[in-house]
mmCIF file of C-alpha atoms and ligand atoms in Angstrom:
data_model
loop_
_atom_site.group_PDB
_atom_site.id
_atom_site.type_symbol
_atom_site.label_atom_id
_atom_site.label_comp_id
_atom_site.label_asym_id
_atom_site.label_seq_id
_atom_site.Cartn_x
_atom_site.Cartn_y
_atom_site.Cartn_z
ATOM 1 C CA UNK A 17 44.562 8.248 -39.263
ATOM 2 C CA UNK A 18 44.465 5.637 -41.883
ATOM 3 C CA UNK A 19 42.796 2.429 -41.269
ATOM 4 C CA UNK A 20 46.058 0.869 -42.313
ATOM 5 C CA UNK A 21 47.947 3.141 -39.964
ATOM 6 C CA UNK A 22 45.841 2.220 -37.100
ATOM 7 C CA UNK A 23 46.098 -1.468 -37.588
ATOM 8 C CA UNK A 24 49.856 -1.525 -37.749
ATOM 9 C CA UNK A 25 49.968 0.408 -34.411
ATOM 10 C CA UNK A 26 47.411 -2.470 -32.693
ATOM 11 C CA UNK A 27 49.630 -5.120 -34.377
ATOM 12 C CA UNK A 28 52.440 -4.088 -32.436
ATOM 13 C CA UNK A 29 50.752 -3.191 -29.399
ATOM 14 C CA UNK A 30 50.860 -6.055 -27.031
ATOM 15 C CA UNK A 31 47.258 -5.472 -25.162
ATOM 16 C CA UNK A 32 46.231 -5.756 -28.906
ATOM 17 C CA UNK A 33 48.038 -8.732 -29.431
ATOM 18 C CA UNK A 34 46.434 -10.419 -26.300
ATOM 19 C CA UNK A 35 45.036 -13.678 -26.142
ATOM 20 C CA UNK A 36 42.579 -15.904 -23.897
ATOM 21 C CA UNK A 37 45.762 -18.239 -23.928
ATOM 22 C CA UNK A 38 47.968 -15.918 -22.915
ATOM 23 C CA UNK A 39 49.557 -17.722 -19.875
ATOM 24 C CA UNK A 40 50.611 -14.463 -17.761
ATOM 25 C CA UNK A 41 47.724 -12.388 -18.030
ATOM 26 C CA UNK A 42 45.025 -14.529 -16.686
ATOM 27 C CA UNK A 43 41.327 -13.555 -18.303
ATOM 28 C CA UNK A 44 38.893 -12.468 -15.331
ATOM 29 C CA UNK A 45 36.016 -10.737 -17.227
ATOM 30 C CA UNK A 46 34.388 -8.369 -19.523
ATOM 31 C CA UNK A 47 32.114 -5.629 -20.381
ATOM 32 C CA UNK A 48 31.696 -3.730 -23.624
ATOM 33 C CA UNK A 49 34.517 -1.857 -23.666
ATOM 34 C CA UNK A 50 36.604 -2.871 -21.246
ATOM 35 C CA UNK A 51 38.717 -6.360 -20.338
ATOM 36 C CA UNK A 52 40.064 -7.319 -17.022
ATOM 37 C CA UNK A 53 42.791 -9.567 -16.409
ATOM 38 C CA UNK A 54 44.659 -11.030 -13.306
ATOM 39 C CA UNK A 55 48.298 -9.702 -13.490
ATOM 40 C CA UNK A 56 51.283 -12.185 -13.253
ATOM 41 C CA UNK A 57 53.072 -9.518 -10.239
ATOM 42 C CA UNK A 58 50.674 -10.804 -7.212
ATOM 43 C CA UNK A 59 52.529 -9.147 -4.578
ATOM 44 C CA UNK A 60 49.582 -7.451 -3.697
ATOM 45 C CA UNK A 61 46.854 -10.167 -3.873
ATOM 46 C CA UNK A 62 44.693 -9.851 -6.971
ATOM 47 C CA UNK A 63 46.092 -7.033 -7.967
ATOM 48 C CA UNK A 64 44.692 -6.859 -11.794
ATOM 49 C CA UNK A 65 44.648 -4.953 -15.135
ATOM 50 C CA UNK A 66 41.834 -3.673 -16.938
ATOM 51 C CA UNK A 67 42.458 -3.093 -20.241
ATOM 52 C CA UNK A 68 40.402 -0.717 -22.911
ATOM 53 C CA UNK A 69 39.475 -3.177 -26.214
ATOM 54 C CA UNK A 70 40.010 -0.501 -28.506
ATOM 55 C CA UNK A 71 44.009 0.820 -29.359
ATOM 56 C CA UNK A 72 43.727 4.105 -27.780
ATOM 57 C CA UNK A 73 46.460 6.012 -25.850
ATOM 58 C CA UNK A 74 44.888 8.749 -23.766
ATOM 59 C CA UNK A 75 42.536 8.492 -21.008
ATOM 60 C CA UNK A 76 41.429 11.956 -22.931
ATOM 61 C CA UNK A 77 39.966 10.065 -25.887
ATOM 62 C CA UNK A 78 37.809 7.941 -23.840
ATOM 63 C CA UNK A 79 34.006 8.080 -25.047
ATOM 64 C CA UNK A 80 31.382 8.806 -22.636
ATOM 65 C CA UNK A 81 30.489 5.229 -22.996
ATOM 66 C CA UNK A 82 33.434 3.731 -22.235
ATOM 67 C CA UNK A 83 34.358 6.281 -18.882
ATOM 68 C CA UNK A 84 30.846 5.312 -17.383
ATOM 69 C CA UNK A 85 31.226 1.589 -17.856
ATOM 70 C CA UNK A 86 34.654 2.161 -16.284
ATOM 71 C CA UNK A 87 33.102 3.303 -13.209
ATOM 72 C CA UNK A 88 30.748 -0.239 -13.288
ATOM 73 C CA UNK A 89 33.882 -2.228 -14.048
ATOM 74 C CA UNK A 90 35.965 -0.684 -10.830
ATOM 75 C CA UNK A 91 32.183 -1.311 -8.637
ATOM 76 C CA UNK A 92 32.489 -5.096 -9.774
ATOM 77 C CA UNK A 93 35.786 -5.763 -9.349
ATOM 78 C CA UNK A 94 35.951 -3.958 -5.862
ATOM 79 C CA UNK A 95 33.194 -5.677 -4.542
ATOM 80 C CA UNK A 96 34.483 -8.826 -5.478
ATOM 81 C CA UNK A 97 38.056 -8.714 -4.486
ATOM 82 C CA UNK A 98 36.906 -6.900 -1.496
ATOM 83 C CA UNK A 99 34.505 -10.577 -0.612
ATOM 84 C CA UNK A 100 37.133 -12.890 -1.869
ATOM 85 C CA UNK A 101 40.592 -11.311 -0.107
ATOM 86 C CA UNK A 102 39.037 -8.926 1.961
ATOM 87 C CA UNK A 103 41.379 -5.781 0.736
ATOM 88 C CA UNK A 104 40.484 -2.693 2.153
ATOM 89 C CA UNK A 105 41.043 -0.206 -0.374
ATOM 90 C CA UNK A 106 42.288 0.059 -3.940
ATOM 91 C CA UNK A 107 45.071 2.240 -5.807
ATOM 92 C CA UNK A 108 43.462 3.262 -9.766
ATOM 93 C CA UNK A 109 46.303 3.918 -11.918
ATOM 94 C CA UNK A 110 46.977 4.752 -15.329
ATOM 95 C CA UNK A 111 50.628 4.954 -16.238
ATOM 96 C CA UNK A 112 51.567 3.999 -19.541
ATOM 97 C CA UNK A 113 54.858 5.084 -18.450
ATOM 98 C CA UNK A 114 57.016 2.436 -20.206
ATOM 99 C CA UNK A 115 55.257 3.126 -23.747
ATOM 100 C CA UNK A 116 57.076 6.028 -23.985
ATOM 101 C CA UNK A 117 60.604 4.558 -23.216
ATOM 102 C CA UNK A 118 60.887 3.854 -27.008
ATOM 103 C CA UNK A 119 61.255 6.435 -29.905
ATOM 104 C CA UNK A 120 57.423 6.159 -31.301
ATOM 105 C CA UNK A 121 55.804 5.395 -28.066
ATOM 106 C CA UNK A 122 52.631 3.373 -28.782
ATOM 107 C CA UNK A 123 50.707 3.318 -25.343
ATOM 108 C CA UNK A 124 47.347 1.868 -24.949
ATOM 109 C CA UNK A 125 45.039 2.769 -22.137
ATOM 110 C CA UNK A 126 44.685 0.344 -19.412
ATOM 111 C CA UNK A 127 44.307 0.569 -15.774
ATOM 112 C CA UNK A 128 46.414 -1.018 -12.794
ATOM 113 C CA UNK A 129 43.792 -2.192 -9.968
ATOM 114 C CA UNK A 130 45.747 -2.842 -6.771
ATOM 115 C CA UNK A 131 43.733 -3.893 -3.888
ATOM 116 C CA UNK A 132 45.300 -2.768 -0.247
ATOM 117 C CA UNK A 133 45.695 -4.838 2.774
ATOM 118 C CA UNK A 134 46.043 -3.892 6.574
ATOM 119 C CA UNK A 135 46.582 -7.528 7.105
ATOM 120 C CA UNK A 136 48.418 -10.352 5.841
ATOM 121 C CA UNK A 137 46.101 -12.656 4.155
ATOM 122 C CA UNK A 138 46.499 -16.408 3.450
ATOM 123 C CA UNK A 139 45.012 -17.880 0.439
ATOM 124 C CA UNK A 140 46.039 -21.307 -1.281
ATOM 125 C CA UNK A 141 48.582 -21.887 1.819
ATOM 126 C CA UNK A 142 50.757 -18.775 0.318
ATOM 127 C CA UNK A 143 50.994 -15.601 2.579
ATOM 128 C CA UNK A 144 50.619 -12.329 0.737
ATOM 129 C CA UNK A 145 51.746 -9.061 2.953
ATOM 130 C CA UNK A 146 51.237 -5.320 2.078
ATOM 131 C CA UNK A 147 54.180 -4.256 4.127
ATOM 132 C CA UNK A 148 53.501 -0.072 2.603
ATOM 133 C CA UNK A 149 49.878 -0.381 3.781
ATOM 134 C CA UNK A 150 48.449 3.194 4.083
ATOM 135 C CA UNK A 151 51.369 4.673 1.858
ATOM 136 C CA UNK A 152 51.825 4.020 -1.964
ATOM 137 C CA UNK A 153 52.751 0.531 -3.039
ATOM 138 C CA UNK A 154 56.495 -0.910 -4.153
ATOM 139 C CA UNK A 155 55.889 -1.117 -7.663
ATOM 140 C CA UNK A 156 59.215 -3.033 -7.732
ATOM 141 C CA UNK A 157 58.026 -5.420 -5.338
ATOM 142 C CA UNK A 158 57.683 -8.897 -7.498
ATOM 143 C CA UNK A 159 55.426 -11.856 -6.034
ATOM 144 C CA UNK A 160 55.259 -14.691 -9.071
ATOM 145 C CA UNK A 161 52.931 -17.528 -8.189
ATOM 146 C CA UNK A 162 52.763 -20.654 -10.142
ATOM 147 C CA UNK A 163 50.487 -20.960 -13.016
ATOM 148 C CA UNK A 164 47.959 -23.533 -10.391
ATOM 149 C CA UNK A 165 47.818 -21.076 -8.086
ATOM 150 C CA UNK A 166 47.051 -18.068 -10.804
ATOM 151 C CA UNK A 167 43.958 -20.225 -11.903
ATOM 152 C CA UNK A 168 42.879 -20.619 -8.451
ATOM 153 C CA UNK A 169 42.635 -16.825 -7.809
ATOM 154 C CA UNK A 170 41.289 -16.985 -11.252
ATOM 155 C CA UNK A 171 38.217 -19.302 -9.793
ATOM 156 C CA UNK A 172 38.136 -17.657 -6.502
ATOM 157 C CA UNK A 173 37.430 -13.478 -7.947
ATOM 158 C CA UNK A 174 35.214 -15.488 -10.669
ATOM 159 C CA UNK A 175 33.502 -16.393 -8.463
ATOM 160 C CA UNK A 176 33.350 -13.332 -6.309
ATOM 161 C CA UNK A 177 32.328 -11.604 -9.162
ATOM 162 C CA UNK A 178 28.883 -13.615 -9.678
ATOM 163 C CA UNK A 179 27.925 -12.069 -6.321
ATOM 164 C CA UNK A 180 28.480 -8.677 -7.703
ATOM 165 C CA UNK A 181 27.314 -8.701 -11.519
ATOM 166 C CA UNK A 182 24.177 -6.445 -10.946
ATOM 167 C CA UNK A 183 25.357 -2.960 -10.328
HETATM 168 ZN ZN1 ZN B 219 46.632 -1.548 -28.424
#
């Protein structure tokens, strides 16, 4: 692939095309080769997206590199949404179904991170239920919180996440 190919796939792409100002996708942290973001759907509570920081679309082009410091990325953010919301368990998936809804699908790799709850938990004065606990997750079920609220979860796995920076 041509260097001009492969930058007018990223230009289109819109993990590419992310920003630190993006107002949706909410920047937690990152590593080398990997970026993790707090998703605007919080109907399960911190449920995230990491995203890979080069424009690749198969989990079967991943580097060596880049799989290992996967596994140090899911270690960090577990522990620290685990401390901050006390989820139990998480669900790891890598979809990329809706890339391929359009004639030239263009998917980039990134991975869901949904932390699990047997409990409600209260945070911020808002509830957040996992009524499928133990079963997979509605991934039509929408929870928007306000922009304050997405900074405050912002601050709170932040700084969860100091507590768990040395794997
Ligand atoms: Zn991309």
């Amino acid at each position: 692939m041509s260097d001009k190919t492969a930058n007018e796939i990223s230009m289109n792409c819109p993990i590419c095309g992310w920003t630190p100002e993006n107002p949706d996708y909410l920047f937690l942290f990152e590593t080398t080769f990997w970026r993790v973001i707090l998703a605007p759907n919080q109907s399960l509570l911190g449920r995230c997206v990491v995203h890979l920081k080069r424009h690749s679309g198969d989990l079967a082009d991943l580097s060596p590199d880049e799989l290992m410091e996967w596994l140090t990325v899911v270690q960090r953010l577990e522990g620290a949404l685990r401390s901050a919301f006390g989820a139990v368990m998480f669900n790891w998936s890598c979809y990329m179904n809706h890339s391929y809804r359009v004639e030239s699908p263009n998917p980039h790799v990134h991975w869901w991170a949904v932390p699990r709850y047997k409990q409600p938990v209260t945070f911020g004065g808002v509830t957040f239920d996992d009524p499928h606990f133990g079963n997979p997750y509605d991934p039509h079920q929408w929870f928007d919180v306000t922009g304050e609220m997405r900074q405050t979860l912002v601050d709170r796995i932040q700084q969860a996440l100091t507590m768990h920076s040395a794997v």
